[in-house]
Amino acid sequence: ANVAHDRDRMLAFYEQLLEIAPHRRGEQAGNPKLDAIADIDGLAIKGGWIRVGNMELEVWQYAKPPTPAPAGPRRLDEIGYNAVGFEVADIEAARRRLKALKVPLVGRPVMLDGWAVQYARDPEGNLFSMVANVSGDPALGVDRLVPTPPPGG
């Protein structure tokens, strides 16, 4: 899960970016089992989930104790979940869309094993990437993966 200072802001950002609404939001407090798992007495937490193809984007916010605001952009090598990638058909179209949404881009696209990769930052300073297969192995594309069925489906 991505632990955020502001769950709702992060969910709104990723909803706009991905054009997929969160399918679930929840809050937990006063749960001794959760307190024991986190090793925090009196824990209160808020979560939200967006189903994206073959993965679940999960955002948590600690309400008690509060998740601190980010001090600045996170480094890729920091401890925790701070980078995610999304496959797109056209990296230049993705760049134009990110710019239109006023998403901070990190450099220009780079080529990695036949994939064009554009890094950007979300509102919490986490890196994410848009990746497009230019000349890489087509078997590595998301469309070749088996989608994860929704719970109960």
PDB file of C-alpha atoms in Angstrom:
ATOM      1  CA  ALA A   1       0.000   0.000   0.000  1.00  0.00           C
ATOM      2  CA  ASN A   2       1.041   3.582  -0.598  1.00  0.00           C
ATOM      3  CA  VAL A   3       0.879   5.432   2.738  1.00  0.00           C
ATOM      4  CA  ALA A   4      -0.172   9.013   2.114  1.00  0.00           C
ATOM      5  CA  HIS A   5      -0.635  12.177   4.134  1.00  0.00           C
ATOM      6  CA  ASP A   6      -3.931  12.849   2.329  1.00  0.00           C
ATOM      7  CA  ARG A   7      -5.765   9.755   1.066  1.00  0.00           C
ATOM      8  CA  ASP A   8      -8.535  11.694  -0.636  1.00  0.00           C
ATOM      9  CA  ARG A   9      -6.130  13.938  -2.558  1.00  0.00           C
ATOM     10  CA  MET A  10      -4.142  10.910  -3.736  1.00  0.00           C
ATOM     11  CA  LEU A  11      -7.261   9.002  -4.792  1.00  0.00           C
ATOM     12  CA  ALA A  12      -8.547  12.065  -6.668  1.00  0.00           C
ATOM     13  CA  PHE A  13      -5.177  12.436  -8.421  1.00  0.00           C
ATOM     14  CA  TYR A  14      -5.020   8.801  -9.538  1.00  0.00           C
ATOM     15  CA  GLU A  15      -8.700   8.827 -10.515  1.00  0.00           C
ATOM     16  CA  GLN A  16      -8.037  11.786 -12.817  1.00  0.00           C
ATOM     17  CA  LEU A  17      -4.770  10.315 -14.107  1.00  0.00           C
ATOM     18  CA  LEU A  18      -6.148   6.846 -14.815  1.00  0.00           C
ATOM     19  CA  GLU A  19      -9.776   7.792 -15.499  1.00  0.00           C
ATOM     20  CA  ILE A  20     -10.839   5.053 -13.079  1.00  0.00           C
ATOM     21  CA  ALA A  21     -12.804   5.822  -9.927  1.00  0.00           C
ATOM     22  CA  PRO A  22     -11.939   4.186  -6.613  1.00  0.00           C
ATOM     23  CA  HIS A  23     -14.126   1.142  -6.124  1.00  0.00           C
ATOM     24  CA  ARG A  24     -13.800   1.149  -2.348  1.00  0.00           C
ATOM     25  CA  ARG A  25     -12.979   3.440   0.571  1.00  0.00           C
ATOM     26  CA  GLY A  26     -12.909   2.484   4.205  1.00  0.00           C
ATOM     27  CA  GLU A  27     -11.953   3.591   7.675  1.00  0.00           C
ATOM     28  CA  GLN A  28     -10.924   1.568  10.706  1.00  0.00           C
ATOM     29  CA  ALA A  29     -10.496   2.628  14.335  1.00  0.00           C
ATOM     30  CA  GLY A  30     -10.868   0.959  17.708  1.00  0.00           C
ATOM     31  CA  ASN A  31      -9.782  -2.417  16.339  1.00  0.00           C
ATOM     32  CA  PRO A  32      -7.428  -4.226  18.777  1.00  0.00           C
ATOM     33  CA  LYS A  33      -6.383  -6.705  16.059  1.00  0.00           C
ATOM     34  CA  LEU A  34      -5.336  -3.848  13.751  1.00  0.00           C
ATOM     35  CA  ASP A  35      -3.540  -2.153  16.668  1.00  0.00           C
ATOM     36  CA  ALA A  36      -1.600  -5.379  17.262  1.00  0.00           C
ATOM     37  CA  ILE A  37      -0.712  -5.824  13.565  1.00  0.00           C
ATOM     38  CA  ALA A  38       0.601  -2.250  13.305  1.00  0.00           C
ATOM     39  CA  ASP A  39       1.967  -2.249  16.868  1.00  0.00           C
ATOM     40  CA  ILE A  40       0.198   1.091  17.444  1.00  0.00           C
ATOM     41  CA  ASP A  41      -2.351   1.457  20.261  1.00  0.00           C
ATOM     42  CA  GLY A  42      -5.485   3.413  19.283  1.00  0.00           C
ATOM     43  CA  LEU A  43      -4.737   3.253  15.561  1.00  0.00           C
ATOM     44  CA  ALA A  44      -7.166   4.964  13.185  1.00  0.00           C
ATOM     45  CA  ILE A  45      -6.628   4.467   9.456  1.00  0.00           C
ATOM     46  CA  LYS A  46      -8.353   5.380   6.181  1.00  0.00           C
ATOM     47  CA  GLY A  47      -7.904   3.407   2.962  1.00  0.00           C
ATOM     48  CA  GLY A  48      -8.944   3.534  -0.660  1.00  0.00           C
ATOM     49  CA  TRP A  49      -8.597   1.200  -3.643  1.00  0.00           C
ATOM     50  CA  ILE A  50      -8.560   1.635  -7.414  1.00  0.00           C
ATOM     51  CA  ARG A  51      -8.635  -1.485  -9.591  1.00  0.00           C
ATOM     52  CA  VAL A  52      -6.227  -0.912 -12.492  1.00  0.00           C
ATOM     53  CA  GLY A  53      -6.097  -3.778 -14.980  1.00  0.00           C
ATOM     54  CA  ASN A  54      -4.127  -6.532 -13.342  1.00  0.00           C
ATOM     55  CA  MET A  55      -3.351  -4.695 -10.087  1.00  0.00           C
ATOM     56  CA  GLU A  56      -4.929  -2.874  -7.197  1.00  0.00           C
ATOM     57  CA  LEU A  57      -3.690   0.634  -6.379  1.00  0.00           C
ATOM     58  CA  GLU A  58      -4.065   0.907  -2.610  1.00  0.00           C
ATOM     59  CA  VAL A  59      -3.729   4.151  -0.622  1.00  0.00           C
ATOM     60  CA  TRP A  60      -3.665   4.317   3.184  1.00  0.00           C
ATOM     61  CA  GLN A  61      -3.651   7.319   5.487  1.00  0.00           C
ATOM     62  CA  TYR A  62      -2.993   7.054   9.204  1.00  0.00           C
ATOM     63  CA  ALA A  63      -5.439   9.347  10.998  1.00  0.00           C
ATOM     64  CA  LYS A  64      -4.110   8.452  14.460  1.00  0.00           C
ATOM     65  CA  PRO A  65      -1.191   8.860  14.642  1.00  0.00           C
ATOM     66  CA  PRO A  66      -1.371  11.130  11.591  1.00  0.00           C
ATOM     67  CA  THR A  67       0.744  10.375   8.545  1.00  0.00           C
ATOM     68  CA  PRO A  68       3.199  13.277   8.288  1.00  0.00           C
ATOM     69  CA  ALA A  69       3.155  15.524   5.244  1.00  0.00           C
ATOM     70  CA  PRO A  70       5.919  14.682   2.770  1.00  0.00           C
ATOM     71  CA  ALA A  71       9.088  16.722   3.295  1.00  0.00           C
ATOM     72  CA  GLY A  72       9.751  16.765  -0.441  1.00  0.00           C
ATOM     73  CA  PRO A  73      10.068  14.468  -3.423  1.00  0.00           C
ATOM     74  CA  ARG A  74      10.793  10.871  -2.455  1.00  0.00           C
ATOM     75  CA  ARG A  75      13.896   9.169  -3.755  1.00  0.00           C
ATOM     76  CA  LEU A  76      13.420   5.976  -5.715  1.00  0.00           C
ATOM     77  CA  ASP A  77      15.662   4.089  -3.268  1.00  0.00           C
ATOM     78  CA  GLU A  78      13.807   5.140  -0.103  1.00  0.00           C
ATOM     79  CA  ILE A  79      12.215   2.473   2.049  1.00  0.00           C
ATOM     80  CA  GLY A  80       8.564   1.929   1.234  1.00  0.00           C
ATOM     81  CA  TYR A  81       6.257   1.842  -1.736  1.00  0.00           C
ATOM     82  CA  ASN A  82       7.152   4.956  -3.684  1.00  0.00           C
ATOM     83  CA  ALA A  83       7.057   4.048  -7.374  1.00  0.00           C
ATOM     84  CA  VAL A  84       4.490   2.472  -9.685  1.00  0.00           C
ATOM     85  CA  GLY A  85       4.326   2.179 -13.461  1.00  0.00           C
ATOM     86  CA  PHE A  86       1.447   2.262 -15.937  1.00  0.00           C
ATOM     87  CA  GLU A  87       1.668   0.942 -19.492  1.00  0.00           C
ATOM     88  CA  VAL A  88       0.444   3.262 -22.254  1.00  0.00           C
ATOM     89  CA  ALA A  89       0.279   2.913 -26.034  1.00  0.00           C
ATOM     90  CA  ASP A  90       2.006   6.211 -26.887  1.00  0.00           C
ATOM     91  CA  ILE A  91       4.570   7.878 -24.623  1.00  0.00           C
ATOM     92  CA  GLU A  92       4.299  11.275 -26.348  1.00  0.00           C
ATOM     93  CA  ALA A  93       0.510  11.292 -25.963  1.00  0.00           C
ATOM     94  CA  ALA A  94       0.980  10.358 -22.301  1.00  0.00           C
ATOM     95  CA  ARG A  95       3.461  13.241 -21.858  1.00  0.00           C
ATOM     96  CA  ARG A  96       1.001  15.703 -23.402  1.00  0.00           C
ATOM     97  CA  ARG A  97      -1.757  14.464 -21.097  1.00  0.00           C
ATOM     98  CA  LEU A  98       0.475  14.682 -18.009  1.00  0.00           C
ATOM     99  CA  LYS A  99       1.442  18.239 -18.932  1.00  0.00           C
ATOM    100  CA  ALA A 100      -2.230  19.166 -19.483  1.00  0.00           C
ATOM    101  CA  LEU A 101      -3.004  17.790 -16.016  1.00  0.00           C
ATOM    102  CA  LYS A 102      -0.066  19.845 -14.632  1.00  0.00           C
ATOM    103  CA  VAL A 103       1.655  16.702 -13.343  1.00  0.00           C
ATOM    104  CA  PRO A 104       5.360  17.339 -12.609  1.00  0.00           C
ATOM    105  CA  LEU A 105       7.479  15.395 -15.111  1.00  0.00           C
ATOM    106  CA  VAL A 106      10.912  14.110 -14.131  1.00  0.00           C
ATOM    107  CA  GLY A 107      13.187  14.566 -17.135  1.00  0.00           C
ATOM    108  CA  ARG A 108      12.498  13.329 -20.636  1.00  0.00           C
ATOM    109  CA  PRO A 109      11.559   9.769 -21.579  1.00  0.00           C
ATOM    110  CA  VAL A 110      14.365   7.235 -21.337  1.00  0.00           C
ATOM    111  CA  MET A 111      14.668   3.965 -23.249  1.00  0.00           C
ATOM    112  CA  LEU A 112      14.997   0.766 -21.220  1.00  0.00           C
ATOM    113  CA  ASP A 113      15.136  -2.533 -23.131  1.00  0.00           C
ATOM    114  CA  GLY A 114      12.878  -1.251 -25.891  1.00  0.00           C
ATOM    115  CA  TRP A 115      10.452   0.536 -23.577  1.00  0.00           C
ATOM    116  CA  ALA A 116      10.064   4.330 -23.440  1.00  0.00           C
ATOM    117  CA  VAL A 117       9.708   5.400 -19.809  1.00  0.00           C
ATOM    118  CA  GLN A 118       8.497   8.812 -18.625  1.00  0.00           C
ATOM    119  CA  TYR A 119       8.803   9.472 -14.904  1.00  0.00           C
ATOM    120  CA  ALA A 120       6.546  11.910 -13.056  1.00  0.00           C
ATOM    121  CA  ARG A 121       5.483  12.698  -9.475  1.00  0.00           C
ATOM    122  CA  ASP A 122       2.181  12.346  -7.690  1.00  0.00           C
ATOM    123  CA  PRO A 123       0.952  14.885  -5.076  1.00  0.00           C
ATOM    124  CA  GLU A 124       2.894  13.122  -2.286  1.00  0.00           C
ATOM    125  CA  GLY A 125       6.170  13.289  -4.237  1.00  0.00           C
ATOM    126  CA  ASN A 126       6.203   9.588  -5.163  1.00  0.00           C
ATOM    127  CA  LEU A 127       7.621   8.626  -8.531  1.00  0.00           C
ATOM    128  CA  PHE A 128       5.405   6.925 -11.040  1.00  0.00           C
ATOM    129  CA  SER A 129       6.081   6.107 -14.645  1.00  0.00           C
ATOM    130  CA  MET A 130       4.253   5.817 -17.906  1.00  0.00           C
ATOM    131  CA  VAL A 131       5.843   3.130 -20.085  1.00  0.00           C
ATOM    132  CA  ALA A 132       5.290   2.346 -23.763  1.00  0.00           C
ATOM    133  CA  ASN A 133       6.620  -0.618 -25.692  1.00  0.00           C
ATOM    134  CA  VAL A 134       8.577   0.788 -28.621  1.00  0.00           C
ATOM    135  CA  SER A 135      10.688  -2.213 -29.608  1.00  0.00           C
ATOM    136  CA  GLY A 136      10.652  -4.493 -26.559  1.00  0.00           C
ATOM    137  CA  ASP A 137       9.383  -8.031 -26.213  1.00  0.00           C
ATOM    138  CA  PRO A 138       5.594  -7.902 -26.804  1.00  0.00           C
ATOM    139  CA  ALA A 139       5.168 -10.809 -24.367  1.00  0.00           C
ATOM    140  CA  LEU A 140       6.044  -8.402 -21.543  1.00  0.00           C
ATOM    141  CA  GLY A 141       3.063  -6.103 -22.184  1.00  0.00           C
ATOM    142  CA  VAL A 142       0.205  -5.824 -19.719  1.00  0.00           C
ATOM    143  CA  ASP A 143      -2.268  -7.027 -22.333  1.00  0.00           C
ATOM    144  CA  ARG A 144      -0.479 -10.389 -22.318  1.00  0.00           C
ATOM    145  CA  LEU A 145      -0.945 -10.836 -18.582  1.00  0.00           C
ATOM    146  CA  VAL A 146      -3.925 -12.650 -17.151  1.00  0.00           C
ATOM    147  CA  PRO A 147      -6.212 -10.074 -15.497  1.00  0.00           C
ATOM    148  CA  THR A 148      -6.991 -10.525 -11.852  1.00  0.00           C
ATOM    149  CA  PRO A 149     -10.740 -11.125 -11.447  1.00  0.00           C
ATOM    150  CA  PRO A 150     -12.556  -8.824  -9.019  1.00  0.00           C
ATOM    151  CA  PRO A 151     -13.263 -10.256  -5.570  1.00  0.00           C
ATOM    152  CA  GLY A 152     -16.273 -12.523  -5.732  1.00  0.00           C
ATOM    153  CA  GLY A 153     -16.211 -12.450  -9.538  1.00  0.00           C
TER     154      GLY A 153
END
